[in-house]
Amino acid sequence: MKNARRARLRELASVPIAAVAVAALAVAGWLFAQSELAALRAEHATLSAEHAAMSVRAARIAELRREADRSLAAYSRLVARGVIGGERRVAWLEFMTRLKSERRVHRVKYAIEPQRVLALPSADAGIAEIELRASRAELDLQAGHEGDLLGFLAGLHDVPGAWLVPRTCMLRRVSAAEAEVGAAPRLHALCSFDFVTLHDRRAEAIAR
Amino acid sequence: MRETRVLHVTAARVDVYRVGRGFADREKRFTNDASGLASLCAHLKMQRRAPLRVIADLADEDFHVEHLPLLRGAERREVLSRRLRQRFPDADLAMTISLGRIRGDRREERVMLGAFTGRQPGHAVLAALRQEDLPVTAIHSAAQLAPAMLVKMRMAEPRVLVVAIGAAGLRQTYVEDGRLRFSRLSGLSSRASESEDSAAQLHHETARMHQYLLASGVVQPDANIAVVHVSTSAHPDGSFEPGGDRVTWQSTAFATVARACGLRRWSDQDECEALAAYLAAASASREGYADESLHTELRRERRRDAATWACGVLASASLVATGATVIEASGLRAQMNELRSRTSAARIELEAVSAGLPALPTAVESLRAVERIERELLPLRASMDPLLKEISRSLDAVPQIELESVRWQRGAGPSPANGTDADAESAEIAGRVAGDARAVESFVSVLRQRPVIVIKDARLPFGASPGSRIAGDLGGAPDSGAPTFSLIIARRSGI
């Protein structure tokens, strides 16, 4: 038994130590390289995820920036025109007075109803901070010429501080019996408009 | 070829050769007696424990051909062992060489049995090596190396007698079809040191050998034999005429033979021995003599070789795999650097975009909502002017028409079923005709020609349609009032 064991040991010892050492070194090197590679793969995965997140975030911010620029331009235009903000009835009346003179309309009678809140055009169009409001105006107009009357009605759309939404308009020829003394109106118009404004509660809160 | 030590044993001495690729260098020479063998063992034990191969260049090597039933595996080994014991009962070293199957009805194999008979000086060498537990892996007789030499020399002749004079004497080996058939070692007389005498003795011995082969039936009388004489510097080729028509003589310089066998470096003093050592180192161990102890050592050597090879393969595979891993890691590192730079660039861009965001007067959602509301209210804010202008232009074309009233309203006009938009504007026109009542039809026709106008309803001065009732007094006084009409028209949106 002892001899057999000794023989086996001698046999083992007879394997060139250099070969075993080289093989062991090579295997150890491979194992080390594998562990390094695994660590690199993990780091690569983390970097990839970070890069993907950063790219998505950058793209989102860039898109947001473009959208903000576009929306802000529209918003600023409406603020400048006065559509966003409080009603400016005095400005409306001044505008109509000036328009009446320019278009030679004989008479402009008006009645503006109290402001009311309108439902937004579509259900998802707005958010709680944005409110659409309208003031219904009834105009009774008399003009001597059809062109003057139509010009007045078209020019009314440039009213400051509101969007003008025409509802109905009845135009008819005035008979001689109906004409007022000292004037010669030929046309009479009875029209209904909505002066629409927008109210942004958040902007108002910021402004305050 | 791995570096090996080969012992060349003759009756008088033992030479130790160190054999490697292209060389066979004599390392040491010992006398073949008790003191010489002790020195030999001492020398070998001082060397690295490397496998030893032994060439027995001795006389009294006996050969015998037998016919055996065609067997395989353990059964064949058992029969061969029994035949060897029967044929050479006292031989320590014996071997068998298969000479091939015999064609015929009986399935038999021709086998040559060989052995060293008698108590040769070689036995003392082997006994000394075994006693010192030195790893002998193969024992060849000098005769067994001749077929390998002929293969290297590309000899095509089927029957060749190899003749060479070495340290042990004149060795004549007969090889048939590449297999050893017979060999004899004969000593040279004292006069043979002179070239002419050695050539004469060579001639004489070769003729005797030929006669013996013919007499013993190893060679048929009508068979041709090629004699290959390896001429060394000590015993160069002499003038010689072969005897008989069946014998051809070919003397080849040792250098030519050595080069053919791959040996590049040797000493002039022991040319044949160096070549034998080189051939023995290159030969397979199983081709020599071997007993069980040699098999054990051989197996050990093979296992060691296998382990060394396995280590080599493992190391190579590991190196290749490591190389592949390093290449992959290098690629990953490059990708990671690229990712880092791109991420850094994205971060810088993100910071720049974030820093450049304008101060918003309200929430982004509110901005979006305002933009959307403006877009959606746009159709409702359309002026009534376009429709009224269309009516005005149509009136210019038909001056007989006098309008009394126009009632404009948004919606409630044409429905989608009519192919127009529900949100379009509509106008109800009432008027009268100054003159020919057919001017109304012209007016309607003009309106129809306007691409944006759709006539929804028309009530003309005379209800000329079959579905309406008309009445009048054709003989009475003419009606003083002008004919009246009413139309409902709509404007297609988006045109």
XYZ file of C-alpha atoms in Angstrom:
703
model
C 0.000 0.000 0.000
C 2.779 2.343 0.993
C 4.693 1.437 -2.119
C 1.668 2.069 -4.319
C 1.109 5.438 -2.692
C 4.752 6.293 -3.107
C 4.557 5.262 -6.745
C 1.552 7.465 -7.300
C 3.290 10.380 -5.607
C 6.358 9.792 -7.710
C 4.195 9.671 -10.782
C 2.537 12.945 -9.823
C 5.875 14.493 -9.090
C 7.155 13.389 -12.444
C 4.753 15.703 -14.266
C 6.899 18.668 -15.219
C 6.388 21.357 -12.657
C 6.903 24.059 -15.243
C 3.988 22.758 -17.314
C 1.726 22.647 -14.281
C 2.852 26.083 -13.197
C 2.276 27.554 -16.641
C -1.149 25.915 -16.845
C -2.064 27.145 -13.373
C -0.883 30.643 -14.206
C -2.811 30.620 -17.458
C -5.993 29.409 -15.745
C -5.560 31.961 -12.980
C -5.059 34.656 -15.584
C -8.190 33.561 -17.396
C -10.216 33.533 -14.179
C -8.943 36.990 -13.293
C -9.750 38.249 -16.792
C -13.240 36.755 -16.498
C -13.894 38.487 -13.195
C -12.613 41.767 -14.636
C -14.827 41.290 -17.673
C -17.870 40.634 -15.493
C -17.176 43.827 -13.551
C -16.731 45.728 -16.814
C -20.002 44.328 -18.161
C -21.854 45.440 -15.045
C -20.296 48.898 -15.257
C -21.115 49.036 -18.962
C -24.754 48.168 -18.244
C -24.939 50.901 -15.602
C -23.377 53.432 -17.959
C -25.745 52.413 -20.757
C -28.765 52.870 -18.501
C -27.459 56.218 -17.292
C -26.803 57.350 -20.841
C -30.247 56.219 -21.985
C -31.909 58.052 -19.087
C -29.854 61.162 -19.761
C -30.684 61.049 -23.468
C -34.399 60.643 -22.772
C -34.281 63.485 -20.262
C -32.362 65.744 -22.630
C -34.773 64.977 -25.465
C -37.741 65.643 -23.188
C -36.291 68.916 -21.984
C -35.450 69.976 -25.538
C -38.981 69.138 -26.669
C -40.344 70.975 -23.660
C -38.191 73.935 -24.568
C -39.466 73.992 -28.141
C -43.028 73.599 -26.969
C -42.594 76.252 -24.321
C -41.131 78.657 -26.863
C -44.032 78.087 -29.232
C -46.737 78.181 -26.565
C -45.143 81.143 -24.861
C -45.186 83.099 -28.117
C -48.903 82.438 -28.513
C -49.561 83.182 -24.868
C -47.545 86.417 -24.972
C -49.373 87.529 -28.093
C -52.719 86.998 -26.383
C -51.528 88.810 -23.255
C -50.314 91.704 -25.381
C -53.632 91.839 -27.176
C -55.428 91.722 -23.850
C -57.386 88.539 -24.533
C -55.823 87.065 -21.395
C -56.643 89.148 -18.406
C -59.589 91.148 -17.152
C -62.331 92.559 -19.334
C -61.666 95.953 -20.883
C -65.168 97.166 -21.646
C -64.105 100.811 -21.829
C -61.593 99.912 -24.493
C -64.253 98.032 -26.415
C -66.583 101.051 -26.341
C -63.788 103.382 -27.372
C -62.947 101.063 -30.234
C -66.580 100.884 -31.389
C -66.893 104.662 -31.169
C -63.802 105.069 -33.328
C -64.980 102.393 -35.752
C -68.402 104.041 -35.992
C -66.739 107.280 -37.070
C -64.443 105.577 -39.540
C -67.202 103.541 -41.177
C -69.801 106.309 -41.118
C -72.357 104.223 -39.320
C -75.265 106.433 -38.326
C -76.129 104.836 -35.062
C -74.696 102.157 -32.817
C -76.817 101.112 -29.884
C -75.244 98.474 -27.649
C -76.143 96.377 -24.670
C -73.465 94.248 -22.994
C -74.665 91.513 -20.688
C -72.852 90.492 -17.488
C -69.816 88.303 -18.001
C -70.350 84.544 -17.723
C -68.138 81.497 -17.734
C -68.125 79.426 -20.891
C -67.504 75.735 -21.133
C -64.199 74.989 -22.775
C -64.403 73.833 -26.397
C -63.280 70.309 -25.637
C -63.334 68.366 -22.420
C -59.589 67.965 -22.164
C -58.688 71.324 -23.582
C -58.065 73.131 -20.379
C -56.983 72.796 -16.867
C -58.402 74.197 -13.708
C -56.298 77.371 -13.867
C -57.636 78.452 -17.287
C -61.151 79.862 -17.516
C -63.007 80.973 -20.625
C -65.389 83.866 -20.060
C -67.775 85.685 -22.409
C -69.869 88.840 -22.370
C -72.804 88.805 -24.781
C -73.249 92.127 -26.646
C -76.368 93.152 -28.639
C -75.671 95.800 -31.255
C -78.336 97.806 -33.041
C -76.799 99.480 -36.078
C -78.079 101.856 -38.752
C -76.038 102.760 -41.790
C -76.641 104.563 -45.005
C -74.688 102.199 -47.150
C -74.245 98.464 -47.187
C -70.453 98.757 -47.524
C -70.238 100.894 -44.390
C -72.256 98.415 -42.401
C -70.284 95.407 -43.565
C -67.028 97.273 -42.955
C -68.107 98.032 -39.404
C -69.022 94.406 -38.767
C -65.704 93.174 -40.213
C -63.667 95.752 -38.334
C -65.298 94.802 -35.083
C -63.157 91.645 -35.049
C -60.119 93.798 -34.284
C -61.599 94.820 -30.960
C -58.847 94.960 -28.344
C -58.844 92.710 -25.311
C -61.238 90.034 -26.537
C -61.995 87.514 -29.177
C -65.184 88.384 -31.010
C -67.520 85.480 -31.678
C -70.508 86.445 -33.870
C -73.724 84.673 -32.979
C -76.560 86.101 -35.098
C -77.104 89.148 -37.264
C -80.280 90.437 -38.905
C -79.806 92.966 -41.668
C -82.721 94.599 -43.303
C -83.579 97.589 -45.452
C -85.102 100.529 -43.598
C -88.323 101.875 -45.023
C -88.757 105.594 -45.384
C -91.352 105.566 -42.637
C -88.906 104.035 -40.200
C -86.074 106.444 -40.962
C -85.315 108.943 -38.246
C -85.758 112.570 -38.917
C -82.613 114.269 -40.250
C -80.866 111.102 -41.254
C -81.068 108.794 -44.214
C -80.273 105.289 -42.996
C -80.955 102.657 -45.567
C -79.866 99.616 -43.617
C -80.571 98.379 -40.160
C -78.683 95.568 -38.430
C -79.435 93.816 -35.205
C -76.450 91.616 -34.284
C -75.383 89.507 -31.333
C -71.707 88.948 -30.418
C -69.722 87.294 -27.623
C -66.691 89.177 -26.341
C -64.564 86.213 -25.164
C -61.657 86.558 -22.744
C -59.320 84.077 -20.998
C -58.399 84.100 -17.343
C -55.290 82.381 -16.090
C -55.541 82.030 -12.335
C -51.971 80.860 -11.913
C -50.566 83.791 -13.920
C -52.691 86.149 -11.884
C -51.385 84.532 -8.705
C -47.802 84.865 -9.952
C -48.377 88.468 -10.950
C -49.729 89.223 -7.491
C 11.145 15.049 -30.618
C 11.567 15.203 -26.853
C 15.102 15.003 -25.512
C 15.794 11.401 -24.541
C 18.715 9.385 -23.206
C 19.584 6.248 -25.128
C 21.964 3.582 -23.914
C 23.765 1.739 -26.678
C 24.825 -1.603 -25.222
C 27.403 -3.846 -26.817
C 29.237 -6.788 -25.300
C 32.189 -4.548 -24.450
C 30.745 -1.168 -23.507
C 27.722 0.985 -22.829
C 27.459 4.402 -24.503
C 25.033 7.009 -23.172
C 23.578 9.237 -25.877
C 21.585 12.407 -25.439
C 19.202 12.560 -28.357
C 17.087 15.499 -29.467
C 15.758 16.959 -32.674
C 18.505 16.509 -35.292
C 21.277 15.421 -32.951
C 22.572 12.374 -31.070
C 25.495 13.298 -28.851
C 27.467 10.699 -26.949
C 27.426 11.838 -23.372
C 29.513 9.199 -21.679
C 31.074 5.798 -22.342
C 31.284 2.969 -19.794
C 32.763 -0.507 -19.900
C 30.258 -3.324 -19.767
C 31.502 -4.853 -16.517
C 30.643 -4.485 -12.865
C 32.600 -1.283 -12.227
C 31.474 0.252 -15.497
C 27.828 -0.499 -14.736
C 28.165 1.001 -11.253
C 29.588 4.171 -12.809
C 26.805 4.111 -15.419
C 24.108 3.921 -12.749
C 25.794 6.656 -10.734
C 25.925 8.861 -13.842
C 22.284 8.256 -14.756
C 21.088 8.915 -11.218
C 22.820 12.281 -11.307
C 20.912 13.243 -14.421
C 17.397 14.556 -14.448
C 14.923 11.705 -14.095
C 14.286 11.241 -17.781
C 13.074 8.126 -19.600
C 15.767 5.809 -20.867
C 15.799 3.772 -24.017
C 18.181 0.866 -24.481
C 19.621 -0.497 -27.725
C 20.953 -4.004 -27.372
C 23.537 -4.427 -30.105
C 24.331 -8.017 -29.144
C 24.741 -11.386 -30.786
C 22.508 -14.425 -30.126
C 19.319 -12.717 -31.106
C 17.130 -15.517 -32.377
C 14.174 -15.267 -34.747
C 11.515 -17.813 -35.565
C 8.392 -17.596 -37.723
C 5.195 -19.383 -36.669
C 1.656 -19.646 -37.967
C -1.052 -18.876 -35.440
C -4.820 -18.955 -35.667
C -6.154 -15.505 -36.422
C -7.061 -14.112 -32.991
C -7.548 -10.705 -31.424
C -7.213 -8.989 -28.061
C -6.367 -10.803 -24.854
C -6.699 -14.203 -26.455
C -4.058 -13.331 -29.033
C -1.760 -11.912 -26.365
C -2.133 -15.107 -24.343
C -1.322 -17.341 -27.316
C 1.711 -15.229 -28.261
C 2.990 -15.291 -24.688
C 2.618 -19.044 -24.550
C 4.416 -19.518 -27.866
C 7.262 -17.273 -26.714
C 7.639 -19.278 -23.475
C 7.624 -22.492 -25.462
C 10.092 -21.262 -28.032
C 12.429 -19.280 -25.770
C 11.924 -20.683 -22.252
C 14.947 -18.924 -20.738
C 14.663 -15.618 -22.552
C 14.177 -12.500 -20.497
C 13.629 -10.331 -23.535
C 11.267 -11.558 -26.201
C 9.033 -9.938 -28.781
C 6.651 -10.734 -31.588
C 6.214 -9.114 -34.971
C 3.151 -9.806 -37.063
C 4.049 -10.631 -40.646
C 0.445 -10.452 -41.786
C -2.442 -12.789 -42.492
C -2.006 -15.902 -44.596
C -4.428 -15.990 -47.497
C -6.168 -19.346 -47.753
C -8.992 -21.421 -46.319
C -7.591 -21.409 -42.793
C -7.641 -18.061 -41.075
C -4.080 -17.808 -39.834
C -1.516 -15.156 -39.055
C 2.205 -15.350 -39.631
C 4.109 -14.133 -36.592
C 7.831 -13.794 -36.060
C 9.025 -14.547 -32.552
C 12.278 -12.981 -31.469
C 14.363 -13.170 -28.320
C 17.799 -12.712 -26.884
C 18.896 -16.196 -25.919
C 21.587 -17.078 -23.442
C 22.991 -14.913 -20.658
C 24.161 -11.903 -22.596
C 26.112 -8.936 -21.216
C 23.029 -6.852 -21.962
C 21.145 -8.630 -19.221
C 23.627 -7.334 -16.675
C 22.986 -3.792 -17.856
C 19.209 -4.187 -17.622
C 19.518 -5.820 -14.223
C 21.641 -2.929 -12.965
C 19.138 -0.364 -14.294
C 16.226 -2.173 -12.684
C 18.042 -2.433 -9.425
C 18.587 1.293 -9.345
C 14.944 1.880 -10.356
C 15.941 3.900 -13.399
C 13.046 4.492 -15.813
C 13.684 2.331 -18.856
C 10.793 2.781 -21.263
C 11.955 0.782 -24.281
C 14.503 -1.835 -25.283
C 15.311 -2.186 -28.923
C 17.653 -4.575 -30.606
C 19.844 -2.956 -33.254
C 18.097 -5.151 -35.826
C 14.700 -3.688 -35.018
C 15.860 -0.225 -36.125
C 16.663 -1.274 -39.708
C 13.029 -1.167 -41.015
C 12.628 2.379 -39.670
C 15.841 3.411 -41.400
C 14.659 1.949 -44.726
C 11.343 3.801 -44.424
C 13.247 7.056 -43.941
C 15.435 6.195 -46.939
C 12.273 5.549 -49.013
C 13.507 2.138 -50.180
C 10.971 0.644 -52.565
C 12.535 -2.849 -52.860
C 10.538 -5.534 -50.998
C 13.601 -7.509 -49.857
C 16.521 -5.585 -48.457
C 19.594 -6.739 -46.645
C 21.063 -3.897 -44.591
C 24.748 -4.253 -43.940
C 26.776 -1.995 -41.653
C 29.927 -2.245 -39.576
C 29.597 -0.676 -36.159
C 31.291 -0.908 -32.790
C 29.790 -4.327 -32.088
C 30.822 -5.765 -35.430
C 29.170 -6.463 -38.754
C 25.401 -6.235 -38.484
C 23.356 -7.794 -41.293
C 19.622 -7.357 -41.101
C 17.164 -8.769 -43.597
C 13.927 -6.795 -44.001
C 11.039 -8.060 -46.103
C 8.062 -5.885 -46.957
C 9.149 -3.403 -44.308
C 9.259 -6.006 -41.530
C 12.280 -7.450 -39.773
C 12.822 -11.083 -40.725
C 16.364 -11.948 -39.651
C 19.488 -10.321 -38.259
C 22.965 -11.444 -37.403
C 25.871 -9.744 -35.642
C 29.259 -11.156 -36.492
C 32.536 -9.937 -35.162
C 35.259 -8.684 -37.488
C 38.621 -10.334 -37.478
C 41.581 -8.379 -36.136
C 42.702 -7.631 -39.683
C 39.415 -5.973 -40.557
C 40.508 -2.567 -39.391
C 42.102 -2.125 -42.734
C 39.649 -1.071 -45.393
C 40.479 -3.670 -47.954
C 40.274 -6.489 -45.442
C 36.976 -5.232 -44.062
C 35.547 -4.999 -47.579
C 36.604 -8.557 -48.285
C 35.124 -9.785 -45.033
C 31.969 -7.790 -45.746
C 31.729 -9.539 -49.107
C 32.326 -12.866 -47.572
C 29.803 -12.410 -44.775
C 27.158 -11.012 -47.110
C 27.522 -14.017 -49.398
C 27.241 -16.332 -46.407
C 24.182 -14.502 -45.190
C 22.531 -14.785 -48.594
C 23.261 -18.506 -48.643
C 21.802 -18.879 -45.146
C 18.627 -17.011 -46.043
C 18.189 -19.208 -49.102
C 18.950 -22.399 -47.184
C 16.637 -21.573 -44.312
C 13.824 -20.751 -46.706
C 13.497 -17.153 -45.532
C 14.267 -16.052 -49.086
C 13.015 -17.945 -52.137
C 15.721 -18.873 -54.669
C 14.135 -16.786 -57.414
C 13.731 -13.709 -55.225
C 15.858 -10.621 -55.802
C 17.606 -9.068 -52.855
C 18.936 -5.539 -52.596
C 21.927 -5.218 -50.334
C 22.196 -1.772 -48.777
C 25.607 -1.133 -47.360
C 25.913 1.861 -45.027
C 29.477 2.944 -45.552
C 31.012 4.804 -42.640
C 34.202 6.829 -42.501
C 35.898 4.003 -40.588
C 34.734 1.388 -43.088
C 34.239 3.016 -46.468
C 32.900 1.241 -49.474
C 35.445 -1.122 -51.032
C 35.518 -2.567 -54.500
C 32.909 -5.292 -54.402
C 31.093 -7.355 -56.975
C 27.910 -9.036 -55.740
C 27.680 -12.719 -56.267
C 24.800 -13.998 -58.339
C 22.183 -12.319 -60.518
C 19.609 -12.034 -57.774
C 21.656 -9.741 -55.584
C 22.088 -6.023 -56.229
C 24.543 -3.982 -54.208
C 23.942 -0.407 -53.144
C 26.480 1.329 -50.999
C 25.207 4.516 -49.388
C 27.326 6.981 -47.502
C 26.458 7.304 -43.851
C 25.906 11.041 -44.214
C 23.204 10.414 -46.818
C 21.447 7.877 -44.608
C 21.715 10.138 -41.556
C 20.261 13.111 -43.404
C 17.413 10.945 -44.700
C 16.670 9.904 -41.131
C 16.780 13.499 -39.862
C 20.064 13.272 -38.023
C 22.134 16.420 -38.533
C 24.859 16.177 -35.894
C 26.991 13.165 -34.974
C 30.543 12.140 -34.233
C 32.701 10.383 -36.817
C 33.885 7.890 -34.206
C 30.485 6.279 -33.627
C 28.353 6.966 -36.682
C 26.268 3.763 -36.678
C 25.659 3.958 -32.937
C 24.549 7.594 -33.132
C 22.125 6.757 -35.942
C 20.795 3.764 -33.990
C 20.307 5.974 -30.928
C 18.529 8.579 -33.011
C 16.220 5.978 -34.613
C 15.527 4.371 -31.233
C 14.565 7.716 -29.718
C 12.200 8.358 -32.631
C 10.673 4.855 -32.654
C 7.543 3.879 -30.820
C 8.285 2.050 -27.571
C 5.928 -0.804 -28.425
C 8.120 -1.771 -31.381
C 10.895 -2.990 -29.076
C 11.389 -5.663 -26.503
C 9.445 -5.128 -23.332
C 8.464 -7.007 -20.199
C 5.824 -6.052 -17.627
C 8.116 -3.753 -15.695
C 8.833 -1.842 -18.867
C 5.126 -1.625 -19.588
C 4.578 -0.061 -16.169
C 7.293 2.471 -16.784
C 5.952 3.041 -20.267
C 2.482 3.642 -18.932
C 3.961 6.046 -16.406
C 5.794 7.850 -19.169
C 2.668 8.031 -21.254
C 0.665 9.337 -18.329
C 3.317 11.926 -17.666
C 3.323 12.892 -21.318
C -0.463 13.043 -21.275
C -0.390 15.186 -18.144
C 2.163 17.474 -19.743
C 0.080 17.682 -22.884
C -3.048 18.308 -20.844
C -1.271 21.107 -19.015
C -0.159 22.507 -22.337
C -3.633 22.288 -23.837
C -5.158 23.788 -20.705
C -2.623 26.601 -20.715
C -3.141 27.228 -24.421
C -6.918 27.188 -24.091
C -6.707 29.491 -21.103
C -4.404 31.847 -22.957
C -6.704 31.895 -25.978
C -9.746 32.452 -23.754
C -7.879 35.139 -21.839
C -6.924 36.789 -25.111
C -10.550 36.742 -26.244
C -11.613 38.122 -22.870
C -9.007 40.878 -23.044
C -10.154 41.796 -26.546
C -13.780 41.863 -25.409
C -12.827 43.893 -22.348
C -10.914 46.295 -24.553
C -13.970 46.716 -26.758
C -16.155 47.236 -23.701
C -13.747 49.843 -22.343
C -13.852 51.700 -25.662
C -17.653 51.563 -25.643
C -17.714 52.758 -22.044
C -15.446 55.696 -22.873
C -17.740 56.555 -25.749
C -20.772 56.237 -23.476
C -19.133 58.407 -20.831
C -18.356 61.150 -23.329
C -21.846 60.960 -24.826
C -23.457 61.012 -21.404
C -21.300 63.957 -20.437
C -22.267 65.769 -23.645
C -25.945 64.998 -23.009
C -25.613 66.286 -19.448
C -23.987 69.505 -20.653
C -26.677 69.916 -23.298
C -29.350 69.251 -20.703
C -27.881 71.842 -18.360
C -27.631 74.342 -21.210
C -31.227 73.742 -22.259
C -32.399 73.906 -18.671
C -30.465 77.126 -18.107
C -31.850 78.626 -21.309
C -35.480 77.939 -20.453
C -37.319 81.270 -20.436
C -39.060 82.477 -17.294
C -42.627 81.384 -17.799
C -45.491 83.598 -16.730
C -47.557 80.551 -15.952
C -47.444 76.792 -15.893
C -46.456 74.923 -19.029
C -49.807 73.140 -18.908
C -51.572 76.504 -18.974
C -49.518 77.582 -21.971
C -50.503 74.422 -23.778
C -54.162 74.832 -22.817
C -54.269 78.455 -24.061
C -52.699 77.432 -27.358
C -55.223 74.646 -27.761
C -58.198 76.858 -26.844
C -57.137 79.496 -29.367
C -56.882 76.856 -32.061
C -60.269 75.390 -31.282
C -62.067 78.743 -31.035
C -60.669 79.900 -34.365
C -63.625 78.670 -36.505
C -66.127 80.249 -34.126
C -64.408 83.604 -34.397
C -64.812 83.695 -38.165
C -66.388 86.884 -39.394
C -69.825 86.908 -41.085
C -68.292 89.198 -43.680
C -67.315 86.503 -46.246
C -70.863 85.183 -46.599
C -72.344 88.636 -46.772
C -69.807 89.582 -49.424
C -70.735 86.510 -51.459
C -74.386 87.647 -51.378
C -73.349 91.172 -52.339
C -71.363 89.956 -55.333
C -74.289 87.823 -56.492
C -76.605 90.819 -56.243
C -74.268 92.839 -58.443
C -74.775 90.226 -61.165
C -78.583 90.506 -60.997
C -79.470 94.186 -60.408
C -83.269 93.518 -60.612
C -83.108 91.894 -57.174
C -83.769 94.139 -54.187
C -82.966 92.648 -50.775
C -85.284 93.328 -47.903
C -83.448 91.464 -45.172
C -80.564 89.026 -44.498
C -80.599 86.952 -41.337
C -77.112 85.498 -40.609
C -76.449 82.904 -38.016
C -73.778 80.424 -37.142
C -74.640 76.763 -37.419
C -78.192 75.454 -37.834
C -77.427 75.484 -41.496
C -76.478 72.575 -43.686
C -75.995 69.294 -41.887
C -73.171 66.814 -42.506
C -75.644 64.661 -44.404
C -75.705 67.355 -47.059
C -71.998 67.077 -47.473
C -71.270 70.329 -45.670
C -70.127 71.225 -42.189
C -72.555 71.537 -39.337
C -70.648 74.585 -38.027
C -70.926 76.501 -41.248
C -72.757 79.797 -41.393
C -76.153 80.191 -42.942
C -78.193 83.130 -44.098
C -81.869 83.565 -44.778
C -82.394 86.082 -47.574
C -85.709 87.839 -48.251
C -86.208 90.173 -51.220
C -88.261 91.211 -54.156
C -87.877 91.523 -57.890
C -88.028 94.792 -59.704
C -89.262 93.829 -63.162
C -89.197 90.332 -64.599
C -89.846 87.778 -61.905
C -87.520 85.336 -63.674
C -84.602 87.411 -62.372
C -84.947 85.459 -59.127
C -84.058 82.306 -60.972
C -81.007 84.094 -62.373
C -80.091 85.186 -58.870
C -80.396 81.617 -57.584
C -78.353 80.391 -60.513
C -75.629 82.923 -59.771
C -75.591 81.851 -56.132
C -75.301 78.202 -57.129
C -72.268 79.022 -59.204
C -70.447 80.368 -56.135
C -68.317 77.435 -54.924
C -68.759 78.196 -51.239
C -72.523 78.639 -51.352
C -75.064 75.908 -50.833
C -78.738 76.682 -51.355
C -80.789 74.912 -48.746
C -84.217 76.265 -49.485
C -85.702 78.555 -52.066
C -89.148 80.116 -52.116
C -89.559 81.792 -55.510
C -92.245 84.280 -56.654
C -94.143 81.515 -58.458
C -94.176 78.140 -56.922
C -93.375 76.418 -60.161
C -92.508 73.146 -58.649
C -95.027 70.322 -59.186
C -95.475 69.868 -55.486
C -96.735 73.405 -54.817
C -100.113 75.008 -55.348
C -100.455 78.061 -57.589
C -103.564 80.228 -58.212
C -104.319 83.590 -59.946
C -106.687 85.714 -62.071
C -105.358 85.922 -65.571
C -108.245 88.180 -66.828
C -108.227 90.664 -63.953
C -106.192 93.810 -63.310
C -102.415 93.346 -63.053
C -100.918 93.028 -59.531
C -99.265 96.295 -58.512
C -96.841 94.687 -55.937
C -93.405 93.299 -56.944
C -92.858 89.524 -56.643
C -91.112 88.475 -53.445
C -88.844 85.488 -52.675
C -86.890 84.000 -49.832
C -83.736 81.807 -49.849
C -81.832 79.938 -47.210
C -78.165 79.595 -48.116
C -75.167 78.298 -46.289
C -71.411 78.726 -46.652
C -69.154 75.778 -46.666
C -66.401 76.243 -44.231
C -62.803 75.615 -45.172
C -63.173 76.960 -48.743
